[in-house]
XYZ file of C-alpha atoms in Angstrom:
724
model
C 28.474 -14.533 3.501
C 26.702 -15.165 6.793
C 27.708 -17.813 9.298
C 25.170 -20.512 10.122
C 23.255 -20.099 13.381
C 25.276 -22.903 14.984
C 28.567 -21.136 14.189
C 27.713 -17.872 15.936
C 29.766 -17.022 18.991
C 29.790 -14.465 21.770
C 32.167 -12.320 19.671
C 29.611 -12.155 16.859
C 26.972 -10.833 19.260
C 29.384 -8.217 20.623
C 30.115 -7.073 17.068
C 26.366 -6.844 16.526
C 26.074 -4.301 19.347
C 25.712 -6.177 22.657
C 27.931 -5.714 25.694
C 30.127 -8.675 26.551
C 27.959 -9.602 29.529
C 24.735 -9.366 27.492
C 26.342 -11.270 24.629
C 27.162 -14.220 26.898
C 23.578 -14.431 28.145
C 22.248 -14.008 24.624
C 24.497 -16.768 23.265
C 23.176 -19.188 25.893
C 19.567 -18.185 25.237
C 19.903 -18.703 21.471
C 21.620 -22.044 21.991
C 18.901 -23.233 24.395
C 16.053 -22.215 22.073
C 17.644 -23.722 18.967
C 18.434 -26.970 20.770
C 14.792 -27.304 21.836
C 13.516 -26.816 18.275
C 12.110 -30.162 17.200
C 13.413 -29.825 13.643
C 16.620 -28.624 12.021
C 14.558 -26.860 9.371
C 15.553 -23.149 9.464
C 11.865 -22.197 9.435
C 11.317 -24.072 12.696
C 14.441 -22.535 14.211
C 13.384 -18.997 13.297
C 9.845 -19.639 14.547
C 11.247 -20.866 17.866
C 13.391 -17.731 18.247
C 10.380 -15.494 17.526
C 7.975 -17.464 19.735
C 10.397 -17.117 22.675
C 10.880 -13.383 21.979
C 14.640 -13.876 21.853
C 14.927 -10.790 19.653
C 13.389 -7.653 21.118
C 12.572 -4.269 19.580
C 15.221 -2.655 21.774
C 17.999 -4.815 20.314
C 20.206 -3.192 17.649
C 19.131 -3.912 14.088
C 22.505 -5.502 13.400
C 21.609 -8.226 15.924
C 18.269 -8.887 14.220
C 20.101 -9.095 10.897
C 22.680 -11.470 12.319
C 20.154 -14.003 13.590
C 17.773 -13.869 10.632
C 20.431 -14.144 7.947
C 22.381 -16.753 9.915
C 19.322 -18.970 10.393
C 18.720 -18.862 6.654
C 22.398 -18.768 5.602
C 22.195 -22.030 3.655
C 18.643 -21.584 2.433
C 18.071 -22.238 -1.271
C 15.038 -20.209 -2.362
C 15.019 -21.871 -5.780
C 14.280 -25.189 -4.065
C 12.313 -24.201 -0.953
C 10.747 -20.875 -1.877
C 11.381 -17.630 0.020
C 12.487 -17.853 3.682
C 9.558 -17.391 6.059
C 9.522 -15.181 9.145
C 5.927 -15.262 10.447
C 3.699 -18.267 11.066
C 0.008 -18.008 12.043
C -1.103 -20.116 14.976
C -4.211 -22.341 14.837
C -5.856 -20.501 17.737
C -5.154 -17.020 16.363
C -6.334 -18.000 12.888
C -9.800 -18.894 14.160
C -10.245 -15.438 15.703
C -9.459 -13.559 12.479
C -12.346 -12.202 10.424
C -11.822 -14.667 7.615
C -11.054 -17.515 10.009
C -14.340 -17.013 11.858
C -16.207 -16.931 8.558
C -14.535 -20.164 7.446
C -15.264 -21.894 10.742
C -18.931 -20.911 10.435
C -19.465 -21.763 6.768
C -16.462 -23.865 5.701
C -17.988 -27.295 6.223
C -21.207 -26.321 4.451
C -19.389 -24.825 1.460
C -16.425 -27.189 1.141
C -17.860 -30.363 2.634
C -15.496 -32.938 4.096
C -12.544 -31.171 2.461
C -12.732 -28.407 5.074
C -10.279 -28.838 7.970
C -9.548 -25.478 9.587
C -8.705 -21.898 8.501
C -4.986 -22.605 8.069
C -5.131 -25.881 6.186
C -8.156 -24.913 4.119
C -7.347 -21.285 3.283
C -6.218 -21.904 -0.297
C -9.169 -24.210 -0.918
C -11.540 -21.525 0.361
C -9.826 -18.812 -1.673
C -10.223 -20.892 -4.840
C -13.869 -21.398 -3.901
C -14.250 -17.603 -3.719
C -12.853 -17.330 -7.262
C -15.183 -19.984 -8.663
C -18.253 -18.897 -6.662
C -17.851 -15.144 -6.067
C -21.576 -14.647 -5.526
C -21.492 -16.956 -2.508
C -18.362 -15.356 -1.045
C -19.637 -11.788 -1.453
C -23.065 -12.664 -0.063
C -21.316 -13.661 3.171
C -18.685 -10.914 3.395
C -20.966 -8.004 2.496
C -23.000 -8.870 5.591
C -19.869 -8.215 7.668
C -19.784 -4.531 6.647
C -22.096 -1.783 7.881
C -23.929 -1.491 4.567
C -27.399 0.043 4.652
C -29.340 -0.191 1.387
C -32.114 2.245 0.539
C -33.060 -0.356 -2.094
C -31.387 -3.784 -1.803
C -29.737 -5.456 -4.815
C -31.744 -8.056 -6.734
C -28.681 -10.341 -6.784
C -24.933 -10.280 -6.153
C -23.726 -10.619 -9.753
C -25.527 -10.389 -13.088
C -23.340 -12.236 -15.630
C -25.084 -10.971 -18.752
C -21.924 -9.094 -19.828
C -18.245 -10.178 -19.552
C -17.273 -7.920 -16.627
C -20.590 -8.612 -14.900
C -22.915 -6.210 -13.120
C -22.404 -6.175 -9.370
C -25.263 -5.601 -6.914
C -27.698 -4.612 -9.698
C -30.549 -2.242 -8.747
C -29.020 -1.490 -5.326
C -29.475 2.100 -4.104
C -27.584 3.562 -1.146
C -25.283 6.323 0.020
C -21.937 4.871 1.047
C -21.131 7.895 3.250
C -24.284 7.260 5.270
C -23.133 3.653 5.762
C -19.937 5.002 7.335
C -21.732 7.316 9.741
C -24.601 5.322 11.194
C -24.563 2.934 14.175
C -24.897 -0.766 13.378
C -25.380 -4.007 15.255
C -22.948 -5.916 13.026
C -20.240 -4.787 13.007
C -21.015 -3.501 16.482
C -20.676 0.278 16.588
C -22.828 2.836 18.364
C -22.901 6.604 18.610
C -20.373 6.610 21.441
C -17.822 4.494 19.523
C -14.617 6.360 18.692
C -14.542 7.026 14.956
C -11.344 9.099 14.618
C -8.245 9.784 16.703
C -5.681 12.365 15.638
C -2.840 14.591 16.677
C -1.248 17.679 15.151
C 2.487 17.875 14.685
C 4.175 19.859 17.437
C 1.763 18.629 20.111
C 3.535 15.322 20.664
C 3.053 15.386 24.435
C -0.605 16.388 24.315
C -3.430 13.868 24.663
C -4.643 12.275 21.462
C -7.797 13.952 20.107
C -10.902 11.783 19.735
C -14.169 12.061 17.836
C -17.116 9.713 18.299
C -19.419 8.489 15.542
C -22.203 10.871 16.554
C -19.772 13.819 16.596
C -18.433 12.816 13.179
C -21.953 12.418 11.797
C -23.026 15.839 13.063
C -19.966 17.489 11.506
C -20.454 15.720 8.171
C -24.141 16.683 8.081
C -23.270 20.307 8.829
C -20.834 20.429 5.907
C -23.246 18.518 3.641
C -25.896 21.158 4.405
C -23.447 23.886 3.422
C -22.491 22.036 0.238
C -26.124 21.610 -0.802
C -26.558 25.377 -0.479
C -23.585 26.164 -2.699
C -23.496 23.303 -5.218
C -25.955 21.138 -7.134
C -26.349 17.391 -6.787
C -23.917 15.659 -9.143
C -21.351 18.511 -9.131
C -17.696 17.581 -8.988
C -15.932 19.185 -6.018
C -12.196 18.871 -5.450
C -10.256 18.414 -2.227
C -6.598 19.468 -2.162
C -5.392 19.407 1.429
C -3.564 17.160 3.902
C -5.515 14.190 5.246
C -6.776 15.880 8.389
C -9.980 15.151 10.276
C -11.513 18.145 8.460
C -10.540 16.641 5.085
C -12.237 13.362 6.039
C -15.379 15.251 7.099
C -15.448 17.174 3.812
C -14.858 13.998 1.793
C -17.811 12.204 3.386
C -19.993 15.322 3.227
C -19.522 15.734 -0.523
C -20.655 12.137 -1.053
C -23.516 12.435 1.441
C -24.779 15.467 -0.509
C -24.838 13.491 -3.751
C -21.821 15.248 -5.265
C -18.578 13.770 -6.590
C -15.200 14.144 -4.867
C -12.208 15.022 -7.032
C -9.143 13.800 -5.132
C -5.978 15.890 -5.601
C -2.758 15.272 -3.668
C -1.544 18.249 -1.629
C 1.997 17.885 -2.997
C 1.128 18.817 -6.586
C 2.350 21.943 -8.343
C -0.200 24.392 -9.765
C 0.063 22.911 -13.269
C -0.810 19.420 -12.022
C -3.709 20.788 -9.962
C -5.015 22.638 -13.021
C -4.824 19.482 -15.141
C -6.954 17.547 -12.668
C -9.470 20.359 -12.230
C -9.871 20.631 -15.992
C -10.290 16.889 -16.598
C -12.854 16.533 -13.800
C -14.659 19.820 -14.575
C -14.622 20.637 -10.868
C -17.085 23.340 -9.803
C -15.098 24.213 -6.690
C -12.302 23.079 -4.410
C -11.613 22.776 -0.682
C -8.064 23.600 0.400
C -5.938 25.106 3.208
C -3.975 28.309 3.425
C -0.734 26.477 4.263
C 0.608 23.002 4.980
C 2.492 22.647 8.254
C 5.299 20.078 8.093
C 8.406 19.632 10.196
C 8.035 23.041 11.817
C 7.836 24.751 8.419
C 4.960 26.377 6.541
C 4.393 25.525 2.860
C 1.951 27.524 0.695
C -1.061 25.597 -0.604
C -3.810 28.141 -1.299
C -1.501 30.116 -3.601
C -0.795 26.972 -5.655
C -4.495 26.211 -5.900
C -5.329 29.784 -6.984
C -2.635 29.615 -9.658
C -4.552 26.646 -11.084
C -7.481 29.054 -11.592
C -10.443 27.252 -10.030
C -13.800 29.024 -10.081
C -14.495 28.756 -6.350
C -12.212 27.939 -3.405
C -13.273 27.182 0.165
C -10.216 27.817 2.346
C -9.497 26.261 5.738
C -6.892 27.604 8.172
C -3.937 25.298 8.748
C -4.159 26.045 12.471
C -6.600 27.881 14.710
C -9.583 29.641 13.164
C -7.930 32.595 11.384
C -6.636 32.391 7.813
C -3.076 33.510 7.117
C -3.673 34.519 3.483
C -5.624 37.172 1.608
C -8.405 35.534 -0.406
C -9.682 36.343 -3.865
C -13.069 38.031 -3.913
C -14.940 34.905 -5.037
C -13.297 32.580 -2.498
C -14.900 31.658 0.827
C -13.314 31.293 4.293
C -14.132 27.975 5.960
C -16.042 29.481 8.889
C -18.227 31.556 6.556
C -18.949 28.453 4.475
C -19.902 26.474 7.580
C -22.370 29.160 8.616
C -24.396 28.223 5.518
C -24.798 24.730 6.968
C -26.185 26.035 10.250
C -29.272 27.377 8.508
C -30.567 23.857 7.724
C -31.892 21.074 9.909
C -29.546 19.239 12.246
C -30.261 16.053 10.305
C -29.236 16.056 6.659
C -31.073 13.502 4.533
C -28.531 11.702 2.328
C -28.804 11.652 -1.452
C -29.408 8.023 -2.337
C -27.757 6.871 -5.544
C -27.575 3.704 -7.647
C -24.619 1.578 -6.551
C -22.825 2.170 -9.867
C -22.994 5.986 -9.526
C -19.662 7.818 -9.473
C -18.770 9.265 -6.065
C -15.040 9.955 -6.398
C -12.628 10.765 -9.222
C -9.074 9.666 -8.506
C -6.005 9.855 -10.698
C -3.289 7.365 -11.450
C 0.165 8.288 -10.163
C 1.409 9.175 -13.643
C 4.434 6.859 -13.741
C 3.781 6.231 -17.446
C 2.732 9.733 -18.547
C -0.491 11.770 -18.223
C -2.509 10.617 -15.210
C -5.634 8.617 -15.952
C -8.834 9.989 -14.413
C -10.438 6.968 -12.735
C -14.039 7.222 -11.509
C -14.904 5.300 -8.368
C -18.489 4.142 -8.042
C -20.059 3.107 -4.732
C -18.861 -0.419 -5.475
C -15.251 0.719 -5.089
C -15.355 1.569 -1.354
C -17.295 -1.643 -0.743
C -14.421 -3.596 -2.302
C -11.846 -1.595 -0.317
C -13.646 -2.296 2.932
C -13.960 -6.001 2.167
C -10.254 -6.375 1.368
C -9.298 -4.616 4.600
C -11.673 -6.903 6.506
C -10.339 -10.101 4.909
C -6.615 -9.475 4.466
C -5.656 -6.918 7.132
C -8.198 -8.346 9.584
C -9.547 -4.851 10.320
C -12.403 -5.017 12.812
C -14.163 -3.285 15.697
C -11.577 -2.308 18.313
C -8.774 -1.768 15.823
C -7.049 1.584 15.379
C -5.896 1.835 11.766
C -3.253 4.331 10.657
C -1.687 4.818 7.224
C 0.078 8.113 6.429
C -1.385 9.018 3.055
C -3.527 11.585 1.279
C -6.976 11.703 -0.297
C -5.238 12.255 -3.637
C -3.917 8.699 -3.562
C -5.930 5.516 -3.545
C -4.908 4.661 0.024
C -6.668 7.769 1.357
C -10.230 6.766 0.431
C -9.328 3.095 0.983
C -8.307 3.853 4.567
C -11.526 5.764 5.266
C -13.806 2.988 4.073
C -11.698 0.182 5.544
C -12.228 1.814 8.948
C -15.770 3.115 8.865
C -17.373 0.130 7.104
C -15.757 -2.364 9.522
C -16.230 -0.392 12.747
C -12.514 0.314 13.238
C -11.113 3.667 14.374
C -9.307 5.894 11.867
C -5.990 7.330 13.126
C -4.619 10.526 11.534
C -1.383 12.420 12.141
C -1.420 15.975 10.815
C 2.261 16.446 10.114
C 5.283 14.765 8.617
C 5.358 10.968 9.030
C 9.136 10.977 8.587
C 10.049 11.761 12.183
C 9.680 10.587 15.748
C 6.527 12.639 16.284
C 4.603 10.326 14.007
C 6.016 7.258 15.747
C 5.026 8.621 19.140
C 1.492 9.183 17.851
C 1.376 5.529 16.751
C 2.400 4.574 20.285
C 0.079 6.969 22.142
C -2.961 6.275 19.961
C -2.531 2.520 20.430
C -2.428 1.838 16.695
C -3.082 -1.844 15.924
C -2.742 -1.783 12.118
C -0.025 0.445 10.631
C 0.324 0.989 6.896
C 3.468 2.302 5.230
C 5.298 2.686 1.940
C 8.826 1.276 1.479
C 10.562 4.658 1.169
C 9.038 5.743 4.482
C 10.322 2.634 6.254
C 13.736 3.132 4.688
C 13.888 6.649 6.154
C 12.793 5.512 9.644
C 15.449 2.831 9.611
C 18.184 5.116 8.281
C 17.713 7.912 10.845
C 16.697 5.516 13.655
C 13.952 7.904 14.780
C 11.674 5.268 16.301
C 14.188 3.986 18.857
C 12.642 3.443 22.296
C 9.015 3.740 21.216
C 6.511 1.042 22.112
C 4.740 -0.306 19.037
C 3.779 -3.647 20.566
C 0.031 -3.013 20.218
C 0.472 -3.363 16.470
C -0.906 -6.699 15.250
C -0.281 -6.132 11.519
C 1.829 -3.858 9.388
C 1.005 -3.254 5.728
C 2.991 -1.763 2.860
C 2.267 -0.809 -0.738
C 3.332 1.516 -3.552
C 6.542 -0.207 -4.646
C 8.616 -3.295 -3.962
C 9.851 -3.696 -0.386
C 13.482 -4.140 0.553
C 13.846 -7.312 2.641
C 16.154 -5.729 5.196
C 13.870 -2.717 5.618
C 10.790 -4.826 6.377
C 12.904 -7.007 8.675
C 13.594 -3.817 10.629
C 9.915 -2.813 10.576
C 8.556 -6.190 11.689
C 11.093 -6.358 14.520
C 9.617 -3.206 16.074
C 6.556 -5.216 17.145
C 8.155 -8.586 17.961
C 7.923 -9.747 14.340
C 4.323 -9.054 13.531
C 3.521 -9.727 9.861
C 3.995 -7.071 7.182
C 1.115 -7.540 4.748
C 2.440 -6.691 1.277
C -0.239 -5.119 -0.923
C -0.195 -4.710 -4.705
C -3.185 -3.291 -6.503
C -4.257 -0.121 -8.203
C -6.586 2.853 -8.145
C -8.527 1.311 -11.028
C -9.111 -1.875 -8.998
C -10.099 -0.095 -5.757
C -8.245 -2.941 -4.109
C -5.363 -5.353 -4.347
C -4.825 -8.269 -6.668
C -1.780 -9.663 -4.838
C -1.556 -9.439 -1.049
C -0.609 -11.213 2.160
C -2.978 -13.079 4.450
C -3.082 -13.581 8.241
C -3.968 -17.206 7.470
C -0.667 -17.954 5.700
C 3.027 -17.858 6.668
C 4.669 -14.681 5.405
C 8.003 -13.981 3.703
C 9.679 -10.571 3.707
C 9.039 -8.605 0.527
C 6.677 -11.223 -0.927
C 2.940 -11.614 -1.474
C 1.453 -14.872 -0.256
C -1.733 -14.986 -2.330
C -3.993 -13.354 -4.885
C -6.725 -11.461 -3.048
C -10.045 -13.139 -2.330
C -12.180 -13.748 -5.477
C -9.293 -12.591 -7.701
C -7.984 -14.911 -10.379
C -4.680 -14.001 -11.981
C -3.040 -15.495 -15.066
C 0.704 -15.151 -15.632
C 1.581 -15.444 -19.305
C 4.756 -15.443 -21.389
C 5.781 -12.993 -24.147
C 3.609 -14.911 -26.622
C 0.498 -14.631 -24.457
C 0.627 -18.296 -23.466
C -0.461 -18.809 -19.833
C 1.667 -20.708 -17.356
C -0.025 -23.442 -15.275
C -1.428 -22.086 -11.988
C 0.942 -24.118 -9.808
C 4.142 -23.585 -11.815
C 6.932 -21.230 -10.715
C 7.309 -18.688 -13.494
C 7.838 -15.046 -14.420
C 5.663 -13.120 -16.855
C 3.099 -10.390 -17.322
C -0.008 -10.735 -15.183
C -3.568 -10.608 -16.459
C -6.721 -10.394 -14.336
C -10.140 -11.866 -14.894
C -12.514 -8.980 -15.679
C -15.238 -9.861 -13.156
C -13.629 -7.888 -10.320
C -16.003 -6.183 -7.893
C -15.163 -2.483 -7.549
C -12.879 -2.252 -10.594
C -13.211 0.631 -13.042
C -15.435 0.338 -16.110
C -14.728 3.796 -17.546
C -12.092 6.555 -17.702
C -12.702 10.290 -18.101
C -9.760 11.035 -20.372
C -8.965 7.777 -22.151
C -10.574 4.767 -23.805
C -11.080 2.240 -20.993
C -11.132 -0.747 -23.321
C -7.953 0.334 -25.096
C -6.092 0.956 -21.829
C -7.074 -2.231 -19.994
C -8.172 -4.827 -22.558
C -6.930 -4.172 -26.089
C -4.137 -6.574 -27.046
C -4.494 -8.758 -23.960
C -4.616 -12.534 -24.456
C -7.787 -14.596 -24.241
C -8.131 -17.248 -21.564
C -10.972 -19.757 -21.814
C -12.939 -17.408 -24.095
C -12.425 -14.460 -21.708
C -10.213 -11.492 -22.535
C -7.965 -10.771 -19.602
C -7.709 -7.352 -17.981
C -4.343 -5.596 -18.180
C -2.566 -4.479 -15.039
C 0.911 -4.046 -16.485
C 3.023 -5.776 -13.832
C 5.648 -8.432 -14.364
C 5.090 -11.026 -11.641
C 7.269 -13.880 -10.450
C 5.566 -16.876 -8.860
C 8.066 -18.690 -6.665
C 8.415 -22.216 -5.447
C 5.852 -22.556 -2.664
C 3.353 -20.242 -4.343
C 4.608 -16.830 -3.206
C 4.794 -13.837 -5.515
C 7.195 -10.980 -6.246
C 6.353 -8.031 -8.472
C 9.327 -7.540 -10.775
C 8.302 -4.113 -11.982
C 6.158 -2.781 -14.787
C 6.021 -4.545 -18.126
C 7.708 -1.497 -19.646
C 10.578 -1.846 -17.108
C 11.531 -5.283 -18.422
C 15.051 -5.578 -19.801
C 16.603 -7.864 -22.361
C 20.246 -8.282 -21.391
C 22.198 -10.570 -23.683
C 18.997 -12.273 -24.794
C 17.862 -12.901 -21.208
C 14.800 -11.099 -19.832
C 15.001 -9.621 -16.364
C 13.458 -6.721 -14.456
C 14.628 -3.479 -12.912
C 13.506 -4.508 -9.436
C 15.359 -7.816 -9.541
C 18.609 -6.015 -10.375
C 17.979 -3.272 -7.811
C 17.463 -5.777 -5.000
C 20.884 -7.222 -5.675
C 22.657 -3.882 -6.188
C 21.222 -2.436 -2.959
C 23.374 -4.995 -1.100
C 26.556 -4.483 -3.129
C 28.193 -2.033 -0.707
C 27.370 -0.526 2.685
C 27.517 2.980 1.203
C 24.457 2.313 -0.997
C 21.181 3.880 0.112
C 19.167 2.820 -2.948
C 19.617 2.037 -6.626
C 17.578 2.283 -9.812
C 18.231 0.085 -12.843
C 17.310 0.901 -16.436
C 18.324 -0.421 -19.818
C 18.942 1.550 -23.011
C 19.365 0.653 -26.635
C 22.534 2.438 -27.888
C 21.936 5.352 -30.308
C 23.462 3.325 -33.117
C 21.610 0.111 -32.226
C 22.863 -3.094 -30.688
C 22.233 -4.978 -27.425
C 20.613 -3.175 -24.506
C 22.969 -1.445 -22.063
C 22.464 -1.804 -18.305
C 22.680 1.470 -16.377
C 22.622 1.675 -12.574
C 21.770 4.942 -10.817
C 22.837 5.093 -7.168
C 22.049 7.306 -4.176
C 24.728 7.066 -1.464
C 24.339 7.177 2.313
C 25.781 10.025 4.308
C 28.720 9.301 6.580
C 30.202 6.455 4.545
C 33.340 6.412 2.469
C 32.436 7.736 -0.936
C 32.867 5.415 -3.897
C 33.567 6.510 -7.439
C 31.241 5.549 -10.261
C 33.923 3.249 -11.665
C 34.405 1.515 -8.303
C 30.673 0.989 -7.973
C 30.475 -0.286 -11.532
C 32.919 -3.052 -10.630
C 31.066 -3.905 -7.413
C 27.657 -3.891 -9.072
C 28.900 -6.100 -11.903
C 30.424 -8.622 -9.501
C 27.295 -8.752 -7.359
C 24.929 -9.092 -10.320
C 27.066 -11.781 -11.953
C 27.323 -13.691 -8.684
C 23.719 -13.429 -7.507
C 21.752 -13.088 -10.758
C 23.474 -14.042 -13.971
C 27.169 -14.231 -14.958
C 26.312 -12.872 -18.415
C 24.908 -9.553 -17.168
C 27.253 -6.577 -17.471
C 26.898 -3.057 -16.068
C 27.682 -0.495 -18.758
C 27.289 2.746 -16.794
C 26.894 3.887 -13.183
C 25.569 7.323 -12.306
C 25.719 8.676 -8.748
C 22.849 11.103 -8.096
C 21.690 12.953 -4.962
C 18.115 11.636 -5.247
C 15.741 9.908 -7.632
C 12.863 11.547 -9.490
C 9.595 10.334 -8.031
C 5.890 10.899 -8.415
C 4.083 12.800 -5.703
C 3.132 9.403 -4.241
C 6.863 8.542 -4.087
C 6.932 6.008 -6.921
C 10.233 5.858 -8.743
C 10.158 7.435 -12.217
C 12.526 5.180 -14.148
C 11.317 6.657 -17.427
C 12.728 10.058 -16.367
C 16.100 8.455 -15.585
C 15.933 6.632 -18.916
C 15.261 9.877 -20.797
C 18.112 11.642 -18.988
C 20.539 8.881 -19.872
C 19.418 8.836 -23.499
C 20.161 12.541 -23.771
C 23.539 12.051 -22.133
C 24.471 9.275 -24.584
C 23.327 11.343 -27.554
C 25.338 14.313 -26.296
C 28.384 12.099 -25.810
C 27.999 10.683 -29.307
C 27.748 14.165 -30.878
C 31.060 15.178 -29.271
C 32.903 12.122 -30.644
């Protein structure tokens, strides 16, 4: 239990890591700032502390924890909604992309109801849902889109999901590579900055738009000499500047990228090559990470592709012996030199497939999801509106082309005029953090497990991340204390929570720079997106009512999938979903909680819902509580099982422990977990089993595989039963 902010003393600040002398000064500073706050509302007190920069990145995390949790020590989220930590200012809001758009068009579109970007954000967002054609007509003009044939309209509503930008013809890679007047980018603008691991003290590498365009055209020339238009060509390599060049070149040449994560085993690579019918694949000889060398070409060859183009992981010489039919990168490039310096793009209808991505496989076999040219347009628009990505920004997100964030990052940068920042190495250590500092990154994306590692090993201590204006995070639910740590590294800049999917090419829940933000929560559905939360009977909750249920999306979603390569699209996303106002909702599969105040938490997948003693809850809700049960806990995973002989569901908690702390037995943790859950969630919930494990099974994109833990526990219970 935390003290209130008024009860804190000099001793508390010493215990939080300050020297006695610093603690005395800090106590006076906090007292002065709090006393000047015009209201006793904790939100105003926290805002005052942040505005005065009382807490600094150099302060120990325990001090940040002390002030934040003490300010909100008596906060009742069930009455007031989640505690807020970031508040947009009126002046800043008007300089954001969306704020400028609202100031220009708000009065015309909303009439006298329009006030300013902060007060009118929700009104404008609802307008975008009801009039998507108007919204998209304005926002598409903010991207560097160049049509070979312009669309005849924004949306044709002749079928339920609609037809977006009908009759438009373009090449989205060309749009990324050409200068434009709005957004303002010319040939000398920096397109990419990057650094290789191990060269942490070297200058950051830079590539201008004209240099990027020349490289992409060279590779596109080589591709056109080795493949036919419409061929599927895979990429399985780290997200290096060469990978980005190859990705854009495949699209420029009128072929289709098959995105494969570089962490996959040969069997998983083979599955994706087979489903996509890839005619060839680009890869590297090795992956260099943390001073070690990991084979990649050998894994790719084991998957038996017909043709492999192999890049060296460093220098120009390959470190592997190639098969006879495979081609060294430099030899392949020489094919491109035989053509003209200018490669004429292959122009395609806007609904043509340009990229095949795969779901993460948390629920079984990965779904092969085709991206059309509409998908990168949606990705770029969401980055423009919700992460405020614009000319002058340097955008970094450690990811891979095999995951949705890889292509999303590319298009969010190149269609808005921002600079793409790439680190060729492990993002887990200080080298990555120093690159963020040296490159002047302004928007930094993460995943929760990455932040948890940075915080645990304290590898970013002393680095200057104050150029960052926004953080972003996606992939799984954030831990409040972890994002508190992250935000504090840039004087409490907002962490934009993002929840979406490969099949949406975007988010459906997200944060906004025009709304106050709460740690670990989404502040709004994304622009033009309407969500419906419904109960177990398919009955929708009112839009303004706090509730918890499965989420459904309206099907008219620009950029969303309309087909799958290896499954029935209608059966996966629509069959069995409830109707709403004569429209069948689109399935996403998340359980979502809408809080007081209109914020959102994702409570896990619909298939992770538990029924404990007749009360429905979610894995994530239980894990958030259990993570705080003891200081030795690194992370937890909650599952429920029906006993082999039937009966009520049993709650099982898996736990990974921190190093250097007193070890707890499973029985001791069972008692602590039960007490914490009964105190903070529900007194009727009971923990049946606790299992301490060294690590959790995860997908290659680091998503927790609860189904694997569930299967393991089922086998253990069956084995136990057979011995009785």
